[in-house]
Amino acid sequence: MRVGEAIGLDRDDFDAVGGGLTIRRGKSGKSRELALHPSTVAALGNYLRRRDRPRRPPNTPALFVSPAGTRLLYVNVQNTFQKLVCRVGIAPRSAGCRPRLHDLRHAFAVRTLLDAYRDGGDPGRRLGLLSTYLGHVDPGKTYWYLSAAPELLQLAGARLERRIGGGA
């Protein structure tokens, strides 16, 4: 999901029993439901039960809260991410190419399609599902994530060569 979508989540948007999240205020006002891996459901449940979480004021329905018990601010999330990147020793490639929180979304998209190629699945079908999961109105918008992934382009090219060459 997008950073702003995560920040905008309310506690009622998390369904621990059904294993999902409801994004109510996505890009362009669109809503969607996201299925979660059981490990993610468990991690969110643990987060909500932490004793060091601030008590939630009645007027703050936010799922993710600051130490003051208020909804997170985008700038603070970005700053925290950069501190964590430095703490774990991930160095920027250059001044203009440093790790961004949004890169996790990009990596998810690329890995989903890499898996489709590697397991012999249908990347086109998976692209449609991925597009919906990411909240894109048009699967064409999802191609942006994939254009800078050399490994993905190599697998797609190899598959095309096999088809053109009459290979399996």
PDB file of N, CA and C in Angstrom, residues 22-79:
ATOM      1  N   THR A  22      -8.882  -2.827   4.955  1.00  0.00           N
ATOM      2  CA  THR A  22      -9.698  -2.064   4.019  1.00  0.00           C
ATOM      3  C   THR A  22      -9.071  -0.688   3.872  1.00  0.00           C
ATOM      4  N   ILE A  23      -8.668  -0.377   2.652  1.00  0.00           N
ATOM      5  CA  ILE A  23      -8.141   0.949   2.339  1.00  0.00           C
ATOM      6  C   ILE A  23      -9.356   1.771   1.936  1.00  0.00           C
ATOM      7  N   ARG A  24      -9.708   2.750   2.746  1.00  0.00           N
ATOM      8  CA  ARG A  24     -10.931   3.529   2.480  1.00  0.00           C
ATOM      9  C   ARG A  24     -10.661   4.819   1.720  1.00  0.00           C
ATOM     10  N   ARG A  25      -9.494   5.359   1.885  1.00  0.00           N
ATOM     11  CA  ARG A  25      -9.187   6.640   1.241  1.00  0.00           C
ATOM     12  C   ARG A  25      -7.905   6.518   0.435  1.00  0.00           C
ATOM     13  N   GLY A  26      -7.937   5.667  -0.582  1.00  0.00           N
ATOM     14  CA  GLY A  26      -6.768   5.473  -1.425  1.00  0.00           C
ATOM     15  C   GLY A  26      -6.620   6.614  -2.415  1.00  0.00           C
ATOM     16  N   LYS A  27      -5.672   6.447  -3.303  1.00  0.00           N
ATOM     17  CA  LYS A  27      -5.423   7.451  -4.332  1.00  0.00           C
ATOM     18  C   LYS A  27      -6.704   7.679  -5.143  1.00  0.00           C
ATOM     19  N   SER A  28      -6.990   8.917  -5.437  1.00  0.00           N
ATOM     20  CA  SER A  28      -8.190   9.309  -6.182  1.00  0.00           C
ATOM     21  C   SER A  28      -9.465   8.914  -5.450  1.00  0.00           C
ATOM     22  N   GLY A  29      -9.384   8.740  -4.129  1.00  0.00           N
ATOM     23  CA  GLY A  29     -10.570   8.435  -3.334  1.00  0.00           C
ATOM     24  C   GLY A  29     -11.063   7.011  -3.463  1.00  0.00           C
ATOM     25  N   LYS A  30     -10.303   6.157  -4.112  1.00  0.00           N
ATOM     26  CA  LYS A  30     -10.716   4.765  -4.324  1.00  0.00           C
ATOM     27  C   LYS A  30     -10.523   3.940  -3.056  1.00  0.00           C
ATOM     28  N   SER A  31     -11.387   2.945  -2.888  1.00  0.00           N
ATOM     29  CA  SER A  31     -11.285   2.012  -1.768  1.00  0.00           C
ATOM     30  C   SER A  31     -10.978   0.626  -2.317  1.00  0.00           C
ATOM     31  N   ARG A  32     -10.312  -0.188  -1.491  1.00  0.00           N
ATOM     32  CA  ARG A  32     -10.036  -1.569  -1.862  1.00  0.00           C
ATOM     33  C   ARG A  32      -9.741  -2.371  -0.604  1.00  0.00           C
ATOM     34  N   GLU A  33      -9.806  -3.683  -0.760  1.00  0.00           N
ATOM     35  CA  GLU A  33      -9.483  -4.586   0.338  1.00  0.00           C
ATOM     36  C   GLU A  33      -8.191  -5.316   0.010  1.00  0.00           C
ATOM     37  N   LEU A  34      -7.357  -5.477   1.033  1.00  0.00           N
ATOM     38  CA  LEU A  34      -6.088  -6.171   0.874  1.00  0.00           C
ATOM     39  C   LEU A  34      -6.073  -7.416   1.749  1.00  0.00           C
ATOM     40  N   ALA A  35      -5.793  -8.556   1.129  1.00  0.00           N
ATOM     41  CA  ALA A  35      -5.590  -9.782   1.894  1.00  0.00           C
ATOM     42  C   ALA A  35      -4.193  -9.716   2.505  1.00  0.00           C
ATOM     43  N   LEU A  36      -4.072 -10.177   3.742  1.00  0.00           N
ATOM     44  CA  LEU A  36      -2.793 -10.137   4.439  1.00  0.00           C
ATOM     45  C   LEU A  36      -2.273 -11.546   4.701  1.00  0.00           C
ATOM     46  N   HIS A  37      -0.971 -11.678   4.657  1.00  0.00           N
ATOM     47  CA  HIS A  37      -0.331 -12.941   5.027  1.00  0.00           C
ATOM     48  C   HIS A  37      -0.565 -13.154   6.528  1.00  0.00           C
ATOM     49  N   PRO A  38      -0.737 -14.393   6.971  1.00  0.00           N
ATOM     50  CA  PRO A  38      -0.950 -14.651   8.400  1.00  0.00           C
ATOM     51  C   PRO A  38       0.119 -14.037   9.304  1.00  0.00           C
ATOM     52  N   SER A  39       1.369 -13.979   8.836  1.00  0.00           N
ATOM     53  CA  SER A  39       2.420 -13.379   9.660  1.00  0.00           C
ATOM     54  C   SER A  39       2.186 -11.875   9.837  1.00  0.00           C
ATOM     55  N   THR A  40       1.611 -11.237   8.828  1.00  0.00           N
ATOM     56  CA  THR A  40       1.305  -9.810   8.922  1.00  0.00           C
ATOM     57  C   THR A  40       0.139  -9.586   9.871  1.00  0.00           C
ATOM     58  N   VAL A  41      -0.858 -10.444   9.805  1.00  0.00           N
ATOM     59  CA  VAL A  41      -1.994 -10.358  10.736  1.00  0.00           C
ATOM     60  C   VAL A  41      -1.495 -10.498  12.168  1.00  0.00           C
ATOM     61  N   ALA A  42      -0.602 -11.465  12.400  1.00  0.00           N
ATOM     62  CA  ALA A  42      -0.046 -11.674  13.735  1.00  0.00           C
ATOM     63  C   ALA A  42       0.761 -10.456  14.183  1.00  0.00           C
ATOM     64  N   ALA A  43       1.583  -9.898  13.291  1.00  0.00           N
ATOM     65  CA  ALA A  43       2.398  -8.728  13.649  1.00  0.00           C
ATOM     66  C   ALA A  43       1.518  -7.525  13.993  1.00  0.00           C
ATOM     67  N   LEU A  44       0.456  -7.298  13.220  1.00  0.00           N
ATOM     68  CA  LEU A  44      -0.449  -6.181  13.530  1.00  0.00           C
ATOM     69  C   LEU A  44      -1.174  -6.418  14.854  1.00  0.00           C
ATOM     70  N   GLY A  45      -1.579  -7.650  15.104  1.00  0.00           N
ATOM     71  CA  GLY A  45      -2.221  -7.970  16.381  1.00  0.00           C
ATOM     72  C   GLY A  45      -1.280  -7.710  17.547  1.00  0.00           C
ATOM     73  N   ASN A  46      -0.027  -8.121  17.394  1.00  0.00           N
ATOM     74  CA  ASN A  46       0.970  -7.872  18.442  1.00  0.00           C
ATOM     75  C   ASN A  46       1.205  -6.385  18.645  1.00  0.00           C
ATOM     76  N   TYR A  47       1.266  -5.641  17.554  1.00  0.00           N
ATOM     77  CA  TYR A  47       1.440  -4.184  17.637  1.00  0.00           C
ATOM     78  C   TYR A  47       0.293  -3.543  18.426  1.00  0.00           C
ATOM     79  N   LEU A  48      -0.920  -3.966  18.151  1.00  0.00           N
ATOM     80  CA  LEU A  48      -2.079  -3.373  18.828  1.00  0.00           C
ATOM     81  C   LEU A  48      -2.148  -3.747  20.310  1.00  0.00           C
ATOM     82  N   ARG A  49      -1.495  -4.844  20.687  1.00  0.00           N
ATOM     83  CA  ARG A  49      -1.502  -5.276  22.097  1.00  0.00           C
ATOM     84  C   ARG A  49      -0.291  -4.800  22.887  1.00  0.00           C
ATOM     85  N   ARG A  50       0.622  -4.115  22.246  1.00  0.00           N
ATOM     86  CA  ARG A  50       1.840  -3.677  22.948  1.00  0.00           C
ATOM     87  C   ARG A  50       1.486  -2.786  24.141  1.00  0.00           C
ATOM     88  N   ARG A  51       2.152  -3.028  25.215  1.00  0.00           N
ATOM     89  CA  ARG A  51       1.895  -2.245  26.432  1.00  0.00           C
ATOM     90  C   ARG A  51       2.475  -0.847  26.348  1.00  0.00           C
ATOM     91  N   ASP A  52       3.470  -0.649  25.487  1.00  0.00           N
ATOM     92  CA  ASP A  52       4.084   0.675  25.387  1.00  0.00           C
ATOM     93  C   ASP A  52       3.356   1.586  24.392  1.00  0.00           C
ATOM     94  N   ARG A  53       2.268   1.085  23.805  1.00  0.00           N
ATOM     95  CA  ARG A  53       1.466   1.948  22.926  1.00  0.00           C
ATOM     96  C   ARG A  53       0.750   2.986  23.767  1.00  0.00           C
ATOM     97  N   PRO A  54       0.691   4.208  23.285  1.00  0.00           N
ATOM     98  CA  PRO A  54      -0.053   5.219  24.044  1.00  0.00           C
ATOM     99  C   PRO A  54      -1.533   4.881  24.072  1.00  0.00           C
ATOM    100  N   ARG A  55      -2.156   5.289  25.138  1.00  0.00           N
ATOM    101  CA  ARG A  55      -3.602   5.087  25.207  1.00  0.00           C
ATOM    102  C   ARG A  55      -4.257   5.917  24.114  1.00  0.00           C
ATOM    103  N   ARG A  56      -5.178   5.316  23.426  1.00  0.00           N
ATOM    104  CA  ARG A  56      -5.825   5.969  22.292  1.00  0.00           C
ATOM    105  C   ARG A  56      -6.895   6.928  22.798  1.00  0.00           C
ATOM    106  N   PRO A  57      -6.720   8.230  22.504  1.00  0.00           N
ATOM    107  CA  PRO A  57      -7.794   9.157  22.852  1.00  0.00           C
ATOM    108  C   PRO A  57      -9.049   8.785  22.073  1.00  0.00           C
ATOM    109  N   PRO A  58     -10.227   9.048  22.611  1.00  0.00           N
ATOM    110  CA  PRO A  58     -11.466   8.637  21.948  1.00  0.00           C
ATOM    111  C   PRO A  58     -11.644   9.253  20.551  1.00  0.00           C
ATOM    112  N   ASN A  59     -10.982  10.374  20.288  1.00  0.00           N
ATOM    113  CA  ASN A  59     -11.153  11.018  18.986  1.00  0.00           C
ATOM    114  C   ASN A  59     -10.070  10.615  17.980  1.00  0.00           C
ATOM    115  N   THR A  60      -9.259   9.603  18.282  1.00  0.00           N
ATOM    116  CA  THR A  60      -8.211   9.163  17.368  1.00  0.00           C
ATOM    117  C   THR A  60      -8.421   7.694  17.025  1.00  0.00           C
ATOM    118  N   PRO A  61      -9.078   7.426  15.910  1.00  0.00           N
ATOM    119  CA  PRO A  61      -9.327   6.037  15.529  1.00  0.00           C
ATOM    120  C   PRO A  61      -8.154   5.394  14.785  1.00  0.00           C
ATOM    121  N   ALA A  62      -7.025   6.104  14.651  1.00  0.00           N
ATOM    122  CA  ALA A  62      -5.906   5.652  13.825  1.00  0.00           C
ATOM    123  C   ALA A  62      -5.397   4.278  14.246  1.00  0.00           C
ATOM    124  N   LEU A  63      -5.057   3.462  13.256  1.00  0.00           N
ATOM    125  CA  LEU A  63      -4.441   2.161  13.509  1.00  0.00           C
ATOM    126  C   LEU A  63      -3.002   2.349  13.977  1.00  0.00           C
ATOM    127  N   PHE A  64      -2.257   3.182  13.252  1.00  0.00           N
ATOM    128  CA  PHE A  64      -0.865   3.459  13.616  1.00  0.00           C
ATOM    129  C   PHE A  64      -0.807   4.829  14.272  1.00  0.00           C
ATOM    130  N   VAL A  65      -0.231   4.867  15.477  1.00  0.00           N
ATOM    131  CA  VAL A  65      -0.208   6.112  16.232  1.00  0.00           C
ATOM    132  C   VAL A  65       1.206   6.504  16.637  1.00  0.00           C
ATOM    133  N   SER A  66       1.365   7.789  16.850  1.00  0.00           N
ATOM    134  CA  SER A  66       2.637   8.340  17.317  1.00  0.00           C
ATOM    135  C   SER A  66       2.772   8.082  18.821  1.00  0.00           C
ATOM    136  N   PRO A  67       3.935   8.365  19.393  1.00  0.00           N
ATOM    137  CA  PRO A  67       4.081   8.219  20.850  1.00  0.00           C
ATOM    138  C   PRO A  67       3.090   9.088  21.633  1.00  0.00           C
ATOM    139  N   ALA A  68       2.600  10.158  21.006  1.00  0.00           N
ATOM    140  CA  ALA A  68       1.627  11.026  21.673  1.00  0.00           C
ATOM    141  C   ALA A  68       0.202  10.499  21.526  1.00  0.00           C
ATOM    142  N   GLY A  69       0.023   9.415  20.771  1.00  0.00           N
ATOM    143  CA  GLY A  69      -1.312   8.848  20.604  1.00  0.00           C
ATOM    144  C   GLY A  69      -2.093   9.478  19.461  1.00  0.00           C
ATOM    145  N   THR A  70      -1.419  10.202  18.589  1.00  0.00           N
ATOM    146  CA  THR A  70      -2.080  10.842  17.450  1.00  0.00           C
ATOM    147  C   THR A  70      -1.741  10.088  16.163  1.00  0.00           C
ATOM    148  N   ARG A  71      -2.494  10.381  15.122  1.00  0.00           N
ATOM    149  CA  ARG A  71      -2.215   9.772  13.819  1.00  0.00           C
ATOM    150  C   ARG A  71      -0.819  10.192  13.366  1.00  0.00           C
ATOM    151  N   LEU A  72      -0.112   9.280  12.703  1.00  0.00           N
ATOM    152  CA  LEU A  72       1.238   9.567  12.216  1.00  0.00           C
ATOM    153  C   LEU A  72       1.218  10.669  11.157  1.00  0.00           C
ATOM    154  N   LEU A  73       2.305  11.414  11.084  1.00  0.00           N
ATOM    155  CA  LEU A  73       2.496  12.422  10.047  1.00  0.00           C
ATOM    156  C   LEU A  73       3.460  11.857   9.005  1.00  0.00           C
ATOM    157  N   TYR A  74       3.186  12.136   7.742  1.00  0.00           N
ATOM    158  CA  TYR A  74       3.994  11.634   6.630  1.00  0.00           C
ATOM    159  C   TYR A  74       5.472  11.974   6.829  1.00  0.00           C
ATOM    160  N   VAL A  75       5.780  13.207   7.158  1.00  0.00           N
ATOM    161  CA  VAL A  75       7.175  13.633   7.308  1.00  0.00           C
ATOM    162  C   VAL A  75       7.877  12.842   8.411  1.00  0.00           C
ATOM    163  N   ASN A  76       7.189  12.534   9.485  1.00  0.00           N
ATOM    164  CA  ASN A  76       7.791  11.758  10.571  1.00  0.00           C
ATOM    165  C   ASN A  76       8.024  10.303  10.168  1.00  0.00           C
ATOM    166  N   VAL A  77       7.104   9.748   9.396  1.00  0.00           N
ATOM    167  CA  VAL A  77       7.287   8.377   8.903  1.00  0.00           C
ATOM    168  C   VAL A  77       8.518   8.320   8.003  1.00  0.00           C
ATOM    169  N   GLN A  78       8.645   9.279   7.101  1.00  0.00           N
ATOM    170  CA  GLN A  78       9.801   9.320   6.201  1.00  0.00           C
ATOM    171  C   GLN A  78      11.110   9.478   6.983  1.00  0.00           C
ATOM    172  N   ASN A  79      11.116  10.371   7.966  1.00  0.00           N
ATOM    173  CA  ASN A  79      12.326  10.575   8.777  1.00  0.00           C
ATOM    174  C   ASN A  79      12.702   9.319   9.544  1.00  0.00           C
TER     175      ASN A  79
END
